[in-house]
Coordinates of C-alpha atoms in Angstrom, one line a residue:
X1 CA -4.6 -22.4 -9.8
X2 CA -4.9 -23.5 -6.4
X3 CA -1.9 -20.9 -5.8
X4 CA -2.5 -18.5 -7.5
X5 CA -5.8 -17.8 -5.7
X6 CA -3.9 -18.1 -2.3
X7 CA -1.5 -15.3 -3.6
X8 CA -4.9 -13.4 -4.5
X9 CA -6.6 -13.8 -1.3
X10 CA -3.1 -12.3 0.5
X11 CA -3.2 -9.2 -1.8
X12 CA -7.3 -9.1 -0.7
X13 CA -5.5 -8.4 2.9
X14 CA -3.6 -5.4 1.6
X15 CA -5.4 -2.8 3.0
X16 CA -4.4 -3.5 6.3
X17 CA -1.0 -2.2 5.6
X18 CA 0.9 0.7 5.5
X19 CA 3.2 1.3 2.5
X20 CA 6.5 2.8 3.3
X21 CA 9.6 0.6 3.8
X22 CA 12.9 0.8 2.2
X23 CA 13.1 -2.1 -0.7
X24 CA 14.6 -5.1 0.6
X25 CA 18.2 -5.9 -2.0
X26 CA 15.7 -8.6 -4.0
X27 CA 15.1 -9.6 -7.3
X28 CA 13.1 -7.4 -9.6
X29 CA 10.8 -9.8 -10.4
X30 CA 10.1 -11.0 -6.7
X31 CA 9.5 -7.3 -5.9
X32 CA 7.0 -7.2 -8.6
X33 CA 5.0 -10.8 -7.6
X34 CA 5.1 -9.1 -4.0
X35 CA 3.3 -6.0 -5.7
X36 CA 0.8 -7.6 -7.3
X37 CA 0.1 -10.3 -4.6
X38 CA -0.3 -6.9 -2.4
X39 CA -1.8 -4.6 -4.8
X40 CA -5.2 -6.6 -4.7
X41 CA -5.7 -7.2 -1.5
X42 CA -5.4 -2.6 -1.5
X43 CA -9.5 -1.8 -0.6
X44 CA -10.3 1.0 -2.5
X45 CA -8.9 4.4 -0.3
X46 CA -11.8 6.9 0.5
X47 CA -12.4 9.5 -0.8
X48 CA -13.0 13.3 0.8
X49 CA -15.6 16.4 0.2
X50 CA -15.2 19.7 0.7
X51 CA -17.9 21.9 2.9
X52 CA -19.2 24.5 1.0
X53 CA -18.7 27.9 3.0
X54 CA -22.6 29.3 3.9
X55 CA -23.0 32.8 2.8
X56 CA -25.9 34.2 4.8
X57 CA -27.3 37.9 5.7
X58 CA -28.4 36.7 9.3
X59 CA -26.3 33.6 11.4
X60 CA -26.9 33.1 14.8
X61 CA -23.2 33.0 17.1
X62 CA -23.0 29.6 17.2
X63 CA -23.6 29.7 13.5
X64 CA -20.4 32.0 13.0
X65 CA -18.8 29.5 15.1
X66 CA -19.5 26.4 13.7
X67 CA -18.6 28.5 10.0
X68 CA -15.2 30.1 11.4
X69 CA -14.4 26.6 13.0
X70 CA -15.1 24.0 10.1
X71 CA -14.2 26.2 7.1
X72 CA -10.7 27.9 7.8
X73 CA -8.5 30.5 5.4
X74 CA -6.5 28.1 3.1
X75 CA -2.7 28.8 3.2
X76 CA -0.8 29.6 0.5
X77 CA -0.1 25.8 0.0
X78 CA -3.8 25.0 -0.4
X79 CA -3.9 23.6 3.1
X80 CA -5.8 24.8 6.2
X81 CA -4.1 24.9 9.3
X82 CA -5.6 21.4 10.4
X83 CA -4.7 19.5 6.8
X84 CA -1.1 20.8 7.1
X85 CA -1.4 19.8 11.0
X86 CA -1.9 16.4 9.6
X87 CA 0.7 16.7 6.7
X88 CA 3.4 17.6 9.3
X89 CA 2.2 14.8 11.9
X90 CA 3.2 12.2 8.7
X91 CA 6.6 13.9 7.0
X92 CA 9.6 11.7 8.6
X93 CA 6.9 8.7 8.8
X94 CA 8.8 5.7 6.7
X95 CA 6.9 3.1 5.5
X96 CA 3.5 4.8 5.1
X97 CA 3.3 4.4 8.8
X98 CA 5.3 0.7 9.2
X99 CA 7.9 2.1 10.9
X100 CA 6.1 5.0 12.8
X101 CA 7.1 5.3 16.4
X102 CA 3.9 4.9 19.0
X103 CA 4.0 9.0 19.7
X104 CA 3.9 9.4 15.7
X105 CA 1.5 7.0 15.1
X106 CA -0.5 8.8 17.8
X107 CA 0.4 12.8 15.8
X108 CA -1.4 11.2 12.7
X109 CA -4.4 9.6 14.3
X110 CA -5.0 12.7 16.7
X111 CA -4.8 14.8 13.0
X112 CA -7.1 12.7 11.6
X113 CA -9.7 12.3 14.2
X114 CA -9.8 16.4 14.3
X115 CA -10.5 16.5 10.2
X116 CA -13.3 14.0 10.8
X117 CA -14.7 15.9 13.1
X118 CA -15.3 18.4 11.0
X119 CA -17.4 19.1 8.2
X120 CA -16.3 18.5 4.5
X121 CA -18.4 17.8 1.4
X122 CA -21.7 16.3 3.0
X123 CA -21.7 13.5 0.9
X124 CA -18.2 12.7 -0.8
X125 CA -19.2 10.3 -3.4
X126 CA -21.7 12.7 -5.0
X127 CA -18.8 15.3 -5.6
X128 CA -16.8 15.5 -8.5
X129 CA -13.9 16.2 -6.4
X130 CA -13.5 12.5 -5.6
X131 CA -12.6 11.9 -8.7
X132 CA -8.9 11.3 -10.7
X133 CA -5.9 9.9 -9.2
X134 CA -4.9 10.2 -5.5
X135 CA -1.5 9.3 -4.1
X136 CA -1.0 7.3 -0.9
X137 CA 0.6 9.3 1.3
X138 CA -0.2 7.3 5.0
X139 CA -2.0 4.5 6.4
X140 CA -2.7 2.1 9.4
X141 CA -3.2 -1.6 9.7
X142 CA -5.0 -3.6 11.8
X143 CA -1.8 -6.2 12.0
X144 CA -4.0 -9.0 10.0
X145 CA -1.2 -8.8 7.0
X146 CA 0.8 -11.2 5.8
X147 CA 4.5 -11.3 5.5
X148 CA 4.8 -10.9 2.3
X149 CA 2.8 -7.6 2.5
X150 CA 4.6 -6.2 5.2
X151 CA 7.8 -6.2 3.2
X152 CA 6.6 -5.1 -0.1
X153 CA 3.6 -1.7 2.0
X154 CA 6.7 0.0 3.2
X155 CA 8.9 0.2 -0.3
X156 CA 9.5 4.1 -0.4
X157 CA 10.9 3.4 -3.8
X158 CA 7.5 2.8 -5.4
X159 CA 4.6 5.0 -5.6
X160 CA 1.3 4.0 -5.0
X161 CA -1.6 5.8 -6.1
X162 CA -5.5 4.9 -6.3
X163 CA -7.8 6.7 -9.0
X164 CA -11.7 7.0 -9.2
X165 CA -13.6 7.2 -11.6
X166 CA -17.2 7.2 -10.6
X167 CA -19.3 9.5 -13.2
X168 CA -18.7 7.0 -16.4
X169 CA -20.8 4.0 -18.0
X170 CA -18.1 1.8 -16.3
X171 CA -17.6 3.1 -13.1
X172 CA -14.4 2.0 -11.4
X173 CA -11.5 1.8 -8.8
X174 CA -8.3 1.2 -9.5
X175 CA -5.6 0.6 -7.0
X176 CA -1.7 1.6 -8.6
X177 CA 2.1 0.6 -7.8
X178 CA 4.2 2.8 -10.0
X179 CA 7.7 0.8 -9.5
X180 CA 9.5 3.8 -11.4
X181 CA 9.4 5.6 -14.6
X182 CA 11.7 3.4 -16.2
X183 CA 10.1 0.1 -15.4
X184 CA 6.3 1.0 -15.1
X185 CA 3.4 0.1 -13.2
X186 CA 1.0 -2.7 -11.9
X187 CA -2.7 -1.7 -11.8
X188 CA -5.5 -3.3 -10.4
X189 CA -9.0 -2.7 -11.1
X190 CA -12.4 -2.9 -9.8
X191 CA -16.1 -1.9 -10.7
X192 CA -16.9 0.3 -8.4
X193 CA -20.9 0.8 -6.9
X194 CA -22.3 3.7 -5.1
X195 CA -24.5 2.9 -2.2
X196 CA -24.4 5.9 -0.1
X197 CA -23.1 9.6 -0.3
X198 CA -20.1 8.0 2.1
X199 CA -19.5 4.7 0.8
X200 CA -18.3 2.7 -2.2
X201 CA -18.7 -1.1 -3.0
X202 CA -16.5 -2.7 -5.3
X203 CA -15.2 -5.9 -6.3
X204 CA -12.0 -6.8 -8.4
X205 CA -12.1 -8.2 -11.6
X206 CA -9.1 -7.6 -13.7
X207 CA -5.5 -6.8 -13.4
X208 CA -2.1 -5.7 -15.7
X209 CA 1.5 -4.8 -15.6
X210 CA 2.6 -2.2 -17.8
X211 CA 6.0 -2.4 -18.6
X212 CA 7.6 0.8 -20.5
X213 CA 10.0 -1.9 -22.2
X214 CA 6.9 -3.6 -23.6
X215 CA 4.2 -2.1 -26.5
X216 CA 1.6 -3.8 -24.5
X217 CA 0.3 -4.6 -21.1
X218 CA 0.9 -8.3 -19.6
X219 CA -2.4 -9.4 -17.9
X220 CA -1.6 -11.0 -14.2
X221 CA -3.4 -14.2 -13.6
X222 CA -5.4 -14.2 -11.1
X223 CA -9.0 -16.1 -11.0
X224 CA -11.1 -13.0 -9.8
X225 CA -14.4 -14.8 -10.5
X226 CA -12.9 -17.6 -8.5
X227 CA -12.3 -15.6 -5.3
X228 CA -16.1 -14.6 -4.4
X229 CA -16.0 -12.0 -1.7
X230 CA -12.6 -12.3 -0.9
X231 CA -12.6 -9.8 -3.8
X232 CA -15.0 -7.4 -2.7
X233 CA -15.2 -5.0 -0.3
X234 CA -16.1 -1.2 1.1
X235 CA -14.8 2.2 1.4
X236 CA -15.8 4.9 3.6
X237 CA -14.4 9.0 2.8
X238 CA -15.0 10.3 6.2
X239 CA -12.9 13.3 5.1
X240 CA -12.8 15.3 2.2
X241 CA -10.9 18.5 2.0
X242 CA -12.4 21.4 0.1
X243 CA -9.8 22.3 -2.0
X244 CA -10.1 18.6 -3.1
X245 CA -6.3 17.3 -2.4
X246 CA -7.0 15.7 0.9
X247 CA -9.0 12.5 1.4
X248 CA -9.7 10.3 4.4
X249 CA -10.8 7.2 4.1
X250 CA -11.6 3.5 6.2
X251 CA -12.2 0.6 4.5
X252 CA -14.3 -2.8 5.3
X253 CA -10.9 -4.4 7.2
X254 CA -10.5 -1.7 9.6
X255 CA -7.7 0.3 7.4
X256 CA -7.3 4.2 7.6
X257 CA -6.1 5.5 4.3
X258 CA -4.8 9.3 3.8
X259 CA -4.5 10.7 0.1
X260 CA -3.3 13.5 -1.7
X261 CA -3.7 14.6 -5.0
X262 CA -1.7 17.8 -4.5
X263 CA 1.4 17.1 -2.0
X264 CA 3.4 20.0 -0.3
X265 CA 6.8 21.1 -1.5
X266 CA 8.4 18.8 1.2
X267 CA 6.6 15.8 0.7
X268 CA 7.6 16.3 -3.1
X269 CA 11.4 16.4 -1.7
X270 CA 11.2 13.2 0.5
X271 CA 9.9 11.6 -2.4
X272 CA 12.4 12.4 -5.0
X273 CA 14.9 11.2 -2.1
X274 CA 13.7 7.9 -1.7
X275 CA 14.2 6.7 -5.5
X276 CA 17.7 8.5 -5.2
X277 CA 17.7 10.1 -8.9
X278 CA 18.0 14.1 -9.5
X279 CA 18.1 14.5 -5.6
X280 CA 20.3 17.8 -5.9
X281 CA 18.2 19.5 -8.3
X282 CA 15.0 18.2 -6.7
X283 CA 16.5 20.0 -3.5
X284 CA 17.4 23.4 -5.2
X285 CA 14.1 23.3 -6.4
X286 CA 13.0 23.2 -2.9
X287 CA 15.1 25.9 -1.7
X288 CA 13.7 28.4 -4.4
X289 CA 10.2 27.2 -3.5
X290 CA 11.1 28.1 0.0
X291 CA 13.6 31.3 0.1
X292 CA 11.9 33.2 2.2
X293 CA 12.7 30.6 5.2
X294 CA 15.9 30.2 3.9
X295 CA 16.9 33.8 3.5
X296 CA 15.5 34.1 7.4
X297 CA 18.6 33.0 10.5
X298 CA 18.1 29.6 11.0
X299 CA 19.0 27.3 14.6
X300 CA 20.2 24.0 15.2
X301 CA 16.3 22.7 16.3
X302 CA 16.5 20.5 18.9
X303 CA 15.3 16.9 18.7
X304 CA 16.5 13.5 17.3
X305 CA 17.1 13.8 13.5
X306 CA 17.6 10.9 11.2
X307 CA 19.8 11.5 8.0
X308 CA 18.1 9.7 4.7
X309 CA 20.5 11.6 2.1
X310 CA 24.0 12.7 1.2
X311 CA 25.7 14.3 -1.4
X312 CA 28.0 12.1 -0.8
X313 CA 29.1 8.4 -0.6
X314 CA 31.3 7.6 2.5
X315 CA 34.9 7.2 1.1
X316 CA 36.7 7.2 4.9
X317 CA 36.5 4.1 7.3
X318 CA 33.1 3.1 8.8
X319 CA 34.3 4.6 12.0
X320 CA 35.3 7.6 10.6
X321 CA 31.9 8.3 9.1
X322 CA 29.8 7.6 12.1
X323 CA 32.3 10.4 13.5
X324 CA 31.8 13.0 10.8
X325 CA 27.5 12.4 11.0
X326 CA 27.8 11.1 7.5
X327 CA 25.6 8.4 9.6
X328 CA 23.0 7.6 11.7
X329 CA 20.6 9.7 13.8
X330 CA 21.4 13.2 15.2
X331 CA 20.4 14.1 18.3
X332 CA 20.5 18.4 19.4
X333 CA 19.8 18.8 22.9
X334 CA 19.1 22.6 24.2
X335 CA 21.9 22.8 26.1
X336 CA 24.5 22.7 23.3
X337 CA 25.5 19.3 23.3
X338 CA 24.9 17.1 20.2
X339 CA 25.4 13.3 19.5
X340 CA 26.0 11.4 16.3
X341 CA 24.5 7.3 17.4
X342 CA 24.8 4.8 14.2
X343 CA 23.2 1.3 15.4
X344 CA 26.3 -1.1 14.5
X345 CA 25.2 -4.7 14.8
X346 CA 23.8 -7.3 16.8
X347 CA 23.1 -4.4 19.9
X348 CA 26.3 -2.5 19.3
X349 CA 26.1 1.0 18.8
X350 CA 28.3 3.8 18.0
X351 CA 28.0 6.8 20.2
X352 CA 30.0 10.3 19.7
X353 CA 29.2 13.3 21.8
X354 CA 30.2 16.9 21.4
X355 CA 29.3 20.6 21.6
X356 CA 28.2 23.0 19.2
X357 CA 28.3 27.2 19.2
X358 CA 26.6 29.0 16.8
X359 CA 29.6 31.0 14.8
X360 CA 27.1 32.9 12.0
X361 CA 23.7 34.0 10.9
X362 CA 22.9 29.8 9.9
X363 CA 26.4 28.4 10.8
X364 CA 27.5 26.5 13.7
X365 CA 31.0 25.3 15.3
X366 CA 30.5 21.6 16.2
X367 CA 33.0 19.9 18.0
X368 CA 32.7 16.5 19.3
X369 CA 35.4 14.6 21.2
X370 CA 33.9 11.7 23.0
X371 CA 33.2 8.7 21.3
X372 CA 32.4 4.9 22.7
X373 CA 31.3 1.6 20.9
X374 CA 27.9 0.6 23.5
X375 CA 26.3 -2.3 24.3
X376 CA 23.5 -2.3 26.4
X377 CA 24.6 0.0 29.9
X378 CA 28.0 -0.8 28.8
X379 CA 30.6 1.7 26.4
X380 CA 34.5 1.1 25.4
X381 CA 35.7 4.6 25.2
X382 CA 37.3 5.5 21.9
X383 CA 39.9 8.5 21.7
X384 CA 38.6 10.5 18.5
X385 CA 38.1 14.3 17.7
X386 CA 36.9 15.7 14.9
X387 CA 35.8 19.8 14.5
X388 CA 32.8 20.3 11.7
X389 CA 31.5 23.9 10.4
X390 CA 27.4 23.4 10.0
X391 CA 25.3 25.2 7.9
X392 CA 21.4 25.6 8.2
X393 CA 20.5 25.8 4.9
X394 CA 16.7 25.1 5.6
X395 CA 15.1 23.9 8.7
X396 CA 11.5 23.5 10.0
X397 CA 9.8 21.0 13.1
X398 CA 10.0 18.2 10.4
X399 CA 13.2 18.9 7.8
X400 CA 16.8 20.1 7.7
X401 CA 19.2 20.8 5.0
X402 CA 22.5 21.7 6.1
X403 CA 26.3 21.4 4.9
X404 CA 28.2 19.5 7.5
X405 CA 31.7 17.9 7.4
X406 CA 33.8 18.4 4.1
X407 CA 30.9 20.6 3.1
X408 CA 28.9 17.4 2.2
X409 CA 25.0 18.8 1.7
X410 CA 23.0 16.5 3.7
X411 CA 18.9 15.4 4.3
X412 CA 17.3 14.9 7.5
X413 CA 13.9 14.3 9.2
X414 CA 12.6 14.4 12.6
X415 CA 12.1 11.4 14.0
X416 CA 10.6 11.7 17.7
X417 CA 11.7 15.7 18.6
X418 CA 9.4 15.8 21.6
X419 CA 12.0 12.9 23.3
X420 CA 15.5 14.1 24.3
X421 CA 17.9 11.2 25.1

């Protein structure tokens, strides 16, 4: 028992983390005891309200102001033009935010404090908009969490969600892993107490997987009433957008939590990437979603681009796929020069340099000829060429589709574009 509520007290810590990582090669039932001993520690995520727009015969200027500045012209997404400020600032984030560079980390927190600082529905809690099940799409952590959380916030494979459920006789929060639709989910719950128009308390008190392999659920075993108020806690929705699909929320431990209910048509794309099934259709579907950008010429955007999918497995030797760009990051400078770098091992890197010339409407002539295994200021110069006809198939400040070498369809995000190297 004694370790059981130690594993409960870690998952009590759980809000302090973000959750995107890619899934260590483990066990499936050590990535599930990491789940649950997370899942609990997950303080309830905020939740956000929507301003109402005032209609009135008479405003004063600042009035006009305040209404033209707070309540903005939705975009065809549902967004206004600070949500999807904040939606771009997180797309290429991994990890939820645990393996956000320092600039990115700054985007996000920069997008948030603006939303804040606005006005959404006065008191969030009060608003049926709160309620039903919001997805995790980014969060901070105070750096309080333990090991075991760090490796199982940042799984990009699982989903986590958190619903609420505030205007029944058992009001609740529950806090969600979805491992995948094959396997199932692990949910957590708590009873959940109003005490402002801001803030909820709650307090755990039960807990079940849900296997899809199973007819019923398998209760986890944890001592809730054991744990006093290691299980309970606060949540703050300092943000909630008025089209209901964006919430902001801080918890008791210092956490930052952003939600969606409704997620763009690339966050749906990076998401069907990172559990690897139906990416090719998931990606047409994007494509037809987005044909008027990709019926427009598109260029090589500059910046350092990380790839996260192929068509294609590598079939040549590692060195001849770091050459091609079926690895590694891409970095596009503005002055026609491009560079594949793969990180090797141990502080080796593999570097290859080259040109490219646009040849088309989206195509491009790449050429690179200068390659070098590097180790610190040091590089062994490697004779290689190889010549590569790229296609733009869809590009924005955050994502590119293009065909590359052997006309493999590849995935990449932006991973710092405001740092050339």
């Amino acid at each position: 028992m004694a370790a059981a509520i130690d594993l409960a007290k870690l998952g009590l810590r759980f809000q302090n983390e973000p959750f995107f990582v890619k899934p260590n090669p483990a066990s499936k039932s050590t990535i599930l005891t990491r789940a649950a001993h997370n899942l609990l520690s997950s303080q309830s995520f905020g939740r956000q309200n929507r301003a109402p727009r005032r209609l009135c015969t008479m405003c004063s200027m600042i009035d006009q102001q305040e209404k033209e500045q707070v309540v903005e012209e939705a975009s065809d997404s549902g967004f206004t033009k600070e949500e999807s400020s904040l939606i771009d600032a997180f797309i290429g984030v991994l990890g939820r935010g645990r393996s956000a560079s320092s600039k990115q980390l700054q985007d996000v927190e920069r997008a948030v404090q603006v939303l804040e600082g606005l006005v959404g529905v006065p008191e969030p809690t009060s608003s049926s908009l709160i309620e039903g099940r919001w997805q995790l799409m980014f969060t901070t952590r105070p750096g309080t969490a333990s090991a075991i959380q760090r490796t199982f916030v940042g799984v990009d494979s699982f989903t986590v969600f958190q619903e609420v459920y505030l205007r029944t006789n058992d009001p609740r929060v529950s806090n969600i892993v979805k491992f995948s639709d094959a396997v199932g989910e692990l949910k957590v719950e708590a009873t959940a107490t109003l005490k402002d128009g801001k803030r909820i308390l709650f307090q755990f008190d039960r807990a079940a997987f849900s296997f899809k392999f199973l007819p019923f659920k398998v209760p986890y075993p944890v001592p809730f009433r054991l744990l006093g108020d290691e299980a309970k806690g606060w949540l703050d929705t300092t943000y909630l957008s008025q089209s209901g699909n964006i919430r902001i929320s801080r918890g008791n431990k210092g956490t930052t939590f952003v939600l969606q209910k409704e997620t763009d048509s690339r966050q749906k794309l990076l998401s069907v990437i990172s559990t690897g099934l139906n990416v090719k259709e998931a990606i047409e579907e994007f494509i037809t979603l987005n044909q008027k950008v990709a019926e427009t010429e598109l260029e090589l955007l500059e910046g350092e681009w990380k790839m996260i999918w192929s068509s294609q497995v590598e079939t040549d030797s590692w060195i001849e796929n770091a050459a091609n760009g079926l690895m590694g990051n891409q970095i596009v400078r503005p002055n026609g020069s491009l560079k594949f770098l793969v990180d090797m091992f141990l502080g080796f890197k593999f570097s290859m340099t080259g040109t490219f010339v646009k040849s088309g409407t989206n195509t491009y002539d790449v050429t690179m000829d200068d390659g070098a295994i590097v180790i610190g200021t040091y590089g062994l110069p490697m004779e290689m060429e190889t010549k590569i006809t790229l296609e733009i198939i869809y590009t924005d400040d955050k994502i590119r589709i293009s065909r590359g070498y052997n006309r493999i369809l590849f995935v990449h995000v932006r991973i710092d574009g405001s740092e050339q190297k």
